[in-house]
mmCIF file of C-alpha atoms in Angstrom:
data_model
loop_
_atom_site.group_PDB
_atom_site.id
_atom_site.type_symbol
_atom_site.label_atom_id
_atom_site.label_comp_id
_atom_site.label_asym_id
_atom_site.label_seq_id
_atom_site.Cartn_x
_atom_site.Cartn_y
_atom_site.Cartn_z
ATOM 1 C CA UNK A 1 11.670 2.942 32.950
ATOM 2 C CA UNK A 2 12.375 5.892 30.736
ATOM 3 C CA UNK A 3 9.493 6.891 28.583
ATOM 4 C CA UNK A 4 9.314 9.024 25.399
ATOM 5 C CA UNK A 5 8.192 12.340 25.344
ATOM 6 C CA UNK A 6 4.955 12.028 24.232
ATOM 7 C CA UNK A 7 4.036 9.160 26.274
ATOM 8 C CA UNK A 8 5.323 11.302 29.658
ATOM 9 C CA UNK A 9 2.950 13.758 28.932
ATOM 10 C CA UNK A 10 0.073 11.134 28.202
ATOM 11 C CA UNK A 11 1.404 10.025 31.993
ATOM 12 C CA UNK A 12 0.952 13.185 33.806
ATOM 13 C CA UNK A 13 -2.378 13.607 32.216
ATOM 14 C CA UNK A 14 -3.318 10.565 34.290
ATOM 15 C CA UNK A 15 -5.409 11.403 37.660
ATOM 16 C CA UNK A 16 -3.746 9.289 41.072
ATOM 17 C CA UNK A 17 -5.455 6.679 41.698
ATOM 18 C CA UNK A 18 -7.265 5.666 38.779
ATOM 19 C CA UNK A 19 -7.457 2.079 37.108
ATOM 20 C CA UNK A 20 -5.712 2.602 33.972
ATOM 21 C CA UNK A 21 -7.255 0.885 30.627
ATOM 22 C CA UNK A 22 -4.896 1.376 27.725
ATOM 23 C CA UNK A 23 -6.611 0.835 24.238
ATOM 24 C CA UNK A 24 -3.822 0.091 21.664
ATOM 25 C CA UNK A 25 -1.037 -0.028 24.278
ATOM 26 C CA UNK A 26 1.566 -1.240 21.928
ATOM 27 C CA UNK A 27 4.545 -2.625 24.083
ATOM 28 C CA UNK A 28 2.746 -1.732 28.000
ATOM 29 C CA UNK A 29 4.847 1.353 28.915
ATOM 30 C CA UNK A 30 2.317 3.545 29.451
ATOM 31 C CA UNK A 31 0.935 1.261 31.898
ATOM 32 C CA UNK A 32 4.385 -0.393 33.350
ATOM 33 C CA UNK A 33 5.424 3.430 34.394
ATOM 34 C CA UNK A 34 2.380 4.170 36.250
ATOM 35 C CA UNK A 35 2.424 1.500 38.233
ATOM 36 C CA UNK A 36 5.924 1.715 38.840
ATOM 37 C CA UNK A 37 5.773 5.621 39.623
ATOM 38 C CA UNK A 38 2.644 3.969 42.671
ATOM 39 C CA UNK A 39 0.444 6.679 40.432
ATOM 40 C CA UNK A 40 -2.518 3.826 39.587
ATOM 41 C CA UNK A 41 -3.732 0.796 41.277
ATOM 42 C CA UNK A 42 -4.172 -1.222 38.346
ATOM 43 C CA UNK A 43 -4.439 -1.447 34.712
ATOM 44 C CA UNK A 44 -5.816 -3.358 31.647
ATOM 45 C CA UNK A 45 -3.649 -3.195 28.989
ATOM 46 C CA UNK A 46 -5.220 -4.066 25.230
ATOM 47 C CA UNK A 47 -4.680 -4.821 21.689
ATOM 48 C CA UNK A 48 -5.936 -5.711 18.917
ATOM 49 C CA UNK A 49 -3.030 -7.419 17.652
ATOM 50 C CA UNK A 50 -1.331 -10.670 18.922
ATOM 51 C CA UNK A 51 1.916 -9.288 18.256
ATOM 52 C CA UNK A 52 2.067 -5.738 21.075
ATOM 53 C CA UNK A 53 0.327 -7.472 23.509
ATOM 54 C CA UNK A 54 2.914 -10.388 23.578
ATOM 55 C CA UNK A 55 5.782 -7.366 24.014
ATOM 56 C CA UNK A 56 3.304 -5.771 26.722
ATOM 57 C CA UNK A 57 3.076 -9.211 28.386
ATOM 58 C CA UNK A 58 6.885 -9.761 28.540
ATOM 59 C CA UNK A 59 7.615 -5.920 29.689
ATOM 60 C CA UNK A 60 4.884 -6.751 32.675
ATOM 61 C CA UNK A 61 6.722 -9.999 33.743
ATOM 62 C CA UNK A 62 9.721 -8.478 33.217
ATOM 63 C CA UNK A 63 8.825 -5.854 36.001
ATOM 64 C CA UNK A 64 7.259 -8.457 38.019
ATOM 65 C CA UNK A 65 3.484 -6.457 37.542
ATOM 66 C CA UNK A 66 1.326 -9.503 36.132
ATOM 67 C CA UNK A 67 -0.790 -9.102 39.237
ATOM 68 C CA UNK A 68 -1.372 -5.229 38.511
ATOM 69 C CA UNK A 69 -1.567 -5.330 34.675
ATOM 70 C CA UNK A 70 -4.365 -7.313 32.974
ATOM 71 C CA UNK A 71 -3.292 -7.504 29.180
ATOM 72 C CA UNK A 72 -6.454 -8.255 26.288
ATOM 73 C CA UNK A 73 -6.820 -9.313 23.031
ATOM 74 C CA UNK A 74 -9.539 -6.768 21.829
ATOM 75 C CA UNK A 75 -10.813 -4.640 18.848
ATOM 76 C CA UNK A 76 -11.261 -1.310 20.977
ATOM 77 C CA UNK A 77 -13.586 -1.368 23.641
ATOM 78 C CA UNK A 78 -14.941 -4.900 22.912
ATOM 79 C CA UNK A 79 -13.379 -7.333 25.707
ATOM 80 C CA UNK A 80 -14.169 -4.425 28.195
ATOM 81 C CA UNK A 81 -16.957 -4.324 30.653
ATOM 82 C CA UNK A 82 -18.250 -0.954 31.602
ATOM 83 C CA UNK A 83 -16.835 -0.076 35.349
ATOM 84 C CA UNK A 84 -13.570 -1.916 35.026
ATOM 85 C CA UNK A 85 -11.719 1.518 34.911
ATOM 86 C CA UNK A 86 -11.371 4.702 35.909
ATOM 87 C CA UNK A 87 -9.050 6.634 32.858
ATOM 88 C CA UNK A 88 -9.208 5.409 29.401
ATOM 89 C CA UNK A 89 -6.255 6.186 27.203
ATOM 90 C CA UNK A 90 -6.438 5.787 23.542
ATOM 91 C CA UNK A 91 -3.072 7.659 21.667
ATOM 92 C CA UNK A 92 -0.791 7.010 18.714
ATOM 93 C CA UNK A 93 -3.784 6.440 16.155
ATOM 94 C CA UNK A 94 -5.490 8.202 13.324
ATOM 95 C CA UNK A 95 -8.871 10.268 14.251
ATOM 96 C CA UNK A 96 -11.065 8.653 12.772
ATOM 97 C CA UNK A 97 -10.291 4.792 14.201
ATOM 98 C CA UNK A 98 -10.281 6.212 17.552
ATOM 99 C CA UNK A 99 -13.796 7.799 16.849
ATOM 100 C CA UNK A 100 -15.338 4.251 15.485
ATOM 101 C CA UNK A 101 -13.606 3.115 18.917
ATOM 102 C CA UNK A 102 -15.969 5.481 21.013
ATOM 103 C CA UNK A 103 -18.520 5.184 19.394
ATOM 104 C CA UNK A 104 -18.625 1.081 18.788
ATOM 105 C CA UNK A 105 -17.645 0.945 22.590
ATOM 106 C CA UNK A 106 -19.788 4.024 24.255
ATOM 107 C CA UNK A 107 -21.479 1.704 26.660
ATOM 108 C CA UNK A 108 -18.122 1.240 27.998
ATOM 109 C CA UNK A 109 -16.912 4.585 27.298
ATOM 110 C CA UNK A 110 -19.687 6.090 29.504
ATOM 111 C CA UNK A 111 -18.509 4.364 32.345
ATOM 112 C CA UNK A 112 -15.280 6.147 32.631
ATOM 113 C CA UNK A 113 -14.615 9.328 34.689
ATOM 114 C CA UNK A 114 -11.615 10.328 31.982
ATOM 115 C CA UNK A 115 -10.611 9.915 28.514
ATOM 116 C CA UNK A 116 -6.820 10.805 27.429
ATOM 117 C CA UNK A 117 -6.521 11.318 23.580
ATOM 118 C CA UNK A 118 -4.090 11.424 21.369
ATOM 119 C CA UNK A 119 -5.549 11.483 17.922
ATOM 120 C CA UNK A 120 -2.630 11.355 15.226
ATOM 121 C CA UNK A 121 -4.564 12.290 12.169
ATOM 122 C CA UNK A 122 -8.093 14.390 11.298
ATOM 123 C CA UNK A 123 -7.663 16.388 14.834
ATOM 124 C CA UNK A 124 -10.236 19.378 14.373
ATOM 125 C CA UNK A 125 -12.714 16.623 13.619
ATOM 126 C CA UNK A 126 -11.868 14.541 16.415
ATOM 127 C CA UNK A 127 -12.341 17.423 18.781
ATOM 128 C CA UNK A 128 -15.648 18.428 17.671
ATOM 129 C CA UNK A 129 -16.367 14.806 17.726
ATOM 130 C CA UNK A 130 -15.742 14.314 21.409
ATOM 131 C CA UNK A 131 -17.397 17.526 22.506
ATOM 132 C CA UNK A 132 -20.542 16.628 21.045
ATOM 133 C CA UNK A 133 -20.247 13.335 22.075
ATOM 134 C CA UNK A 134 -21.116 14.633 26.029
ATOM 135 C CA UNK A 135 -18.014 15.354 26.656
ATOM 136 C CA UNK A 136 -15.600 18.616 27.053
ATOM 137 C CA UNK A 137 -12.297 19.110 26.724
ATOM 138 C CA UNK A 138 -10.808 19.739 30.986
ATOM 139 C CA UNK A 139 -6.639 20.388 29.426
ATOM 140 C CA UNK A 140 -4.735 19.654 26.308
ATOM 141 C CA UNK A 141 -1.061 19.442 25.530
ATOM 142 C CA UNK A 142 1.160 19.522 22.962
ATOM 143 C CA UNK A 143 4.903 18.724 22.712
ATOM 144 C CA UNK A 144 7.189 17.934 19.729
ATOM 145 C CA UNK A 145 9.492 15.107 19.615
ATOM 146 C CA UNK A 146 11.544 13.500 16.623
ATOM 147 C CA UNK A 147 10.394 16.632 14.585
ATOM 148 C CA UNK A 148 6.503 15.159 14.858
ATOM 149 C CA UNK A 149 4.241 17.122 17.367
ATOM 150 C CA UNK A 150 1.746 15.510 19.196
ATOM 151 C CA UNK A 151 -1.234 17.120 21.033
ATOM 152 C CA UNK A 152 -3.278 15.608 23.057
ATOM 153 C CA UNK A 153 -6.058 16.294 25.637
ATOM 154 C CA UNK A 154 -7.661 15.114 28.598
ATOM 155 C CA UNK A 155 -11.623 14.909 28.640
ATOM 156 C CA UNK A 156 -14.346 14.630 31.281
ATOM 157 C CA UNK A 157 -18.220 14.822 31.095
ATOM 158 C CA UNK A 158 -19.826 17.586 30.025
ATOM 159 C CA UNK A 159 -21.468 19.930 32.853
ATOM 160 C CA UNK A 160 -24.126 22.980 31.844
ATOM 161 C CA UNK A 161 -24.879 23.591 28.081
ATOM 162 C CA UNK A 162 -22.542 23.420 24.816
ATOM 163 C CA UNK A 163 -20.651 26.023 24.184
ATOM 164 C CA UNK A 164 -19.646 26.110 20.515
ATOM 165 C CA UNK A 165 -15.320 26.832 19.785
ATOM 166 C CA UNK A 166 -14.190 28.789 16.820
ATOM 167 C CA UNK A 167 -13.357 27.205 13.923
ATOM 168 C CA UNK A 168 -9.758 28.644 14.735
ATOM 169 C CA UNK A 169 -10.250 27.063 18.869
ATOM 170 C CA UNK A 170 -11.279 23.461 16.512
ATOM 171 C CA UNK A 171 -8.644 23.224 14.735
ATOM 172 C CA UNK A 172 -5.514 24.384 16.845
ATOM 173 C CA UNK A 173 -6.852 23.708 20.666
ATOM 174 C CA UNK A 174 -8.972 26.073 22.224
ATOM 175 C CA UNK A 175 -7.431 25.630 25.694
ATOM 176 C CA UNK A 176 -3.526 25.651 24.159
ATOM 177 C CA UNK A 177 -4.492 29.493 22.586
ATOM 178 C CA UNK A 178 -5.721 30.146 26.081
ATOM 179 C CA UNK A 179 -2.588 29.133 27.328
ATOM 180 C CA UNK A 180 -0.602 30.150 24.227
ATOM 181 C CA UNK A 181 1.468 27.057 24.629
ATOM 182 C CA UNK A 182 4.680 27.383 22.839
ATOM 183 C CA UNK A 183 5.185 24.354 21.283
ATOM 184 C CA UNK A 184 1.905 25.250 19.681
ATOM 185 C CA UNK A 185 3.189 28.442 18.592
ATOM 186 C CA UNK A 186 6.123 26.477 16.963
ATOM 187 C CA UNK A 187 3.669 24.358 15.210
ATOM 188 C CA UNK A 188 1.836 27.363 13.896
ATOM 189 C CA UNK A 189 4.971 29.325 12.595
ATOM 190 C CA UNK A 190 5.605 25.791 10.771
ATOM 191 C CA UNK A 191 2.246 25.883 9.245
ATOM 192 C CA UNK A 192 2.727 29.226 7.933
ATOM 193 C CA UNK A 193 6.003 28.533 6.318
ATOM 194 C CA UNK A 194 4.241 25.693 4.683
ATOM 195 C CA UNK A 195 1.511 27.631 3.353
ATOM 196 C CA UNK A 196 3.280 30.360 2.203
ATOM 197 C CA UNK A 197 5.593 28.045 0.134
ATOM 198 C CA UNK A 198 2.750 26.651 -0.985
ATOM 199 C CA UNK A 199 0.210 29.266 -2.350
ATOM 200 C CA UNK A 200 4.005 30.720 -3.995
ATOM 201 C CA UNK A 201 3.573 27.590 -6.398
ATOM 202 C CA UNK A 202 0.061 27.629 -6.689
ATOM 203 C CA UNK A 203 0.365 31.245 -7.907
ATOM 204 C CA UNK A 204 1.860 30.070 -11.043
ATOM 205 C CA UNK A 205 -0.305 27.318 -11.765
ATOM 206 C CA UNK A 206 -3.172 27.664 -14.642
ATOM 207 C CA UNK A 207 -6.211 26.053 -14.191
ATOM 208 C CA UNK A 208 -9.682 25.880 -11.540
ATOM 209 C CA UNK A 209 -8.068 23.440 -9.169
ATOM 210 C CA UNK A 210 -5.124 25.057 -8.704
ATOM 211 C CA UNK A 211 -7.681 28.029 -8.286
ATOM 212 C CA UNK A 212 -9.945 26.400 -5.842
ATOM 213 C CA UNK A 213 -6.694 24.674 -3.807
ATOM 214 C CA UNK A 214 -5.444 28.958 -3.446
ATOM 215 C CA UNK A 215 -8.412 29.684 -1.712
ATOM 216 C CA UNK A 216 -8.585 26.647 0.456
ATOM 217 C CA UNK A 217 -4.700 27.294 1.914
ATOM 218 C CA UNK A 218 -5.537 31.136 2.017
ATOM 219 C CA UNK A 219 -8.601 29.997 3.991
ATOM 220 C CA UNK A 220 -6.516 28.345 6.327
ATOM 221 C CA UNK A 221 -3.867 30.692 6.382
ATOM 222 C CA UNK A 222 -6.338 33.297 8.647
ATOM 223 C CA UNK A 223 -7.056 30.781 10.631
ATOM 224 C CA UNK A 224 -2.947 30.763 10.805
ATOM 225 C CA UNK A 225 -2.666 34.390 11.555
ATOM 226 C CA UNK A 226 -5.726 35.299 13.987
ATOM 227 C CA UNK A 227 -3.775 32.364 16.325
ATOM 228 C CA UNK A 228 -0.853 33.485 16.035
ATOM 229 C CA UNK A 229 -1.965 37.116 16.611
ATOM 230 C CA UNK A 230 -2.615 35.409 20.550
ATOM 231 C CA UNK A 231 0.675 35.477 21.286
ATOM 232 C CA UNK A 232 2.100 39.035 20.169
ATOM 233 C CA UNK A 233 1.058 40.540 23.569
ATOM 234 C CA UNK A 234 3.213 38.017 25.331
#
């Protein structure tokens, strides 16, 4: 089984070993792979729709797993019971569904040793979400496929006291400007190009809006530059 881009790097983010629970796992690759690749033991596989898990269901017969994968009709963490996994993965949904997720299901959510997130929407949020939820942030990724970029991270309970990120670290990945990942450079040189284009309208419009909307995007634009500024010594 070939999987996309984004869902490969969801895959290596997975630790050997671990019982797999996919939340929102669409049509079961995620799962499939693993336990094709002999990376997990197991998996539950669930839905909240009728609809993926049927296509998840037929994907696990087809590879002859239905005595690996467990697939469940369930609104997030719902029709789980804490200690049936290992690695949670919850990706390919907007920020704030998957934080009503961990929060509705944090009885289950505390029984896991690692969460693998792929928020789609509201991502500076969702990260200082998550960190004070108990939680830090152990690696994060990013990669860009069908002109869409995805990051993601990887997150394990918190050890020693909180240590507060930037508002810069917040909103583009503290651990990718460690790294200075490239695609995240990419992503950054996009943003700029955005904003610039943008604040070059806003220049000519009249009004306080227009006024208050310059300062937000030239707000945001230093947060722009001091990141990219990470990678000139490279």
């Amino acid at each position: 089984m070939q999987l996309s881009l984004r869902l490969s790097a969801i895959a290596e983010m997975v630790t050997e070993g671990n019982r797999l629970v996919d939340v929102g796992c669409d049509h079961g690759y995620l799962p499939v792979y693993l336990l094709l690749n002999k990376k997990i033991p197991g998996a539950i596989a669930m839905d909240v729709r009728t609809g993926p898990l049927s296509r998840a269901q037929e994907h696990i017969v087809q590879y002859g797993l239905e005595g690996y994968i467990e697939t469940r009709l369930s609104d997030g963490l719902a029709a789980l019971r804490p200690g049936e996994g290992n690695t949670l993965v919850i990706a390919g949904m907007g920020g704030p569904l998957m934080e009503r997720i961990l929060k509705d299901g944090k009885k289950q959510r505390e029984s896991f040793r690692e969460l693998i997130l792929q928020p789609q929407s509201d991502i500076p949020r969702f990260r200082r979400f998550i960190r004070r939820q108990g939680w830090e942030i152990a690696d994060e990724n990013i990669v860009l496929e069908d002109g869409k970029f995805y990051p993601m991270m990887k997150v394990v309970k918190q050890e020693g006291d909180f240590v507060s990120w930037t508002a810069e670290e917040e909103t583009f990945g503290k651990l990718l400007l460690d790294k200075c990942h490239p695609v995240l450079k990419m992503y950054l040189e996009r943003e700029k190009r955005i904003h610039e284009e943008i604040l070059s309208r806003l220049d000519t419009a009249p009004g306080e809006a227009a006024e208050k909307r310059k300062r937000e995007i030239e707000e945001e634009m230093q947060l722009i530059h001091a990141a990219l500024k990470r990678y000139e010594s490279i």
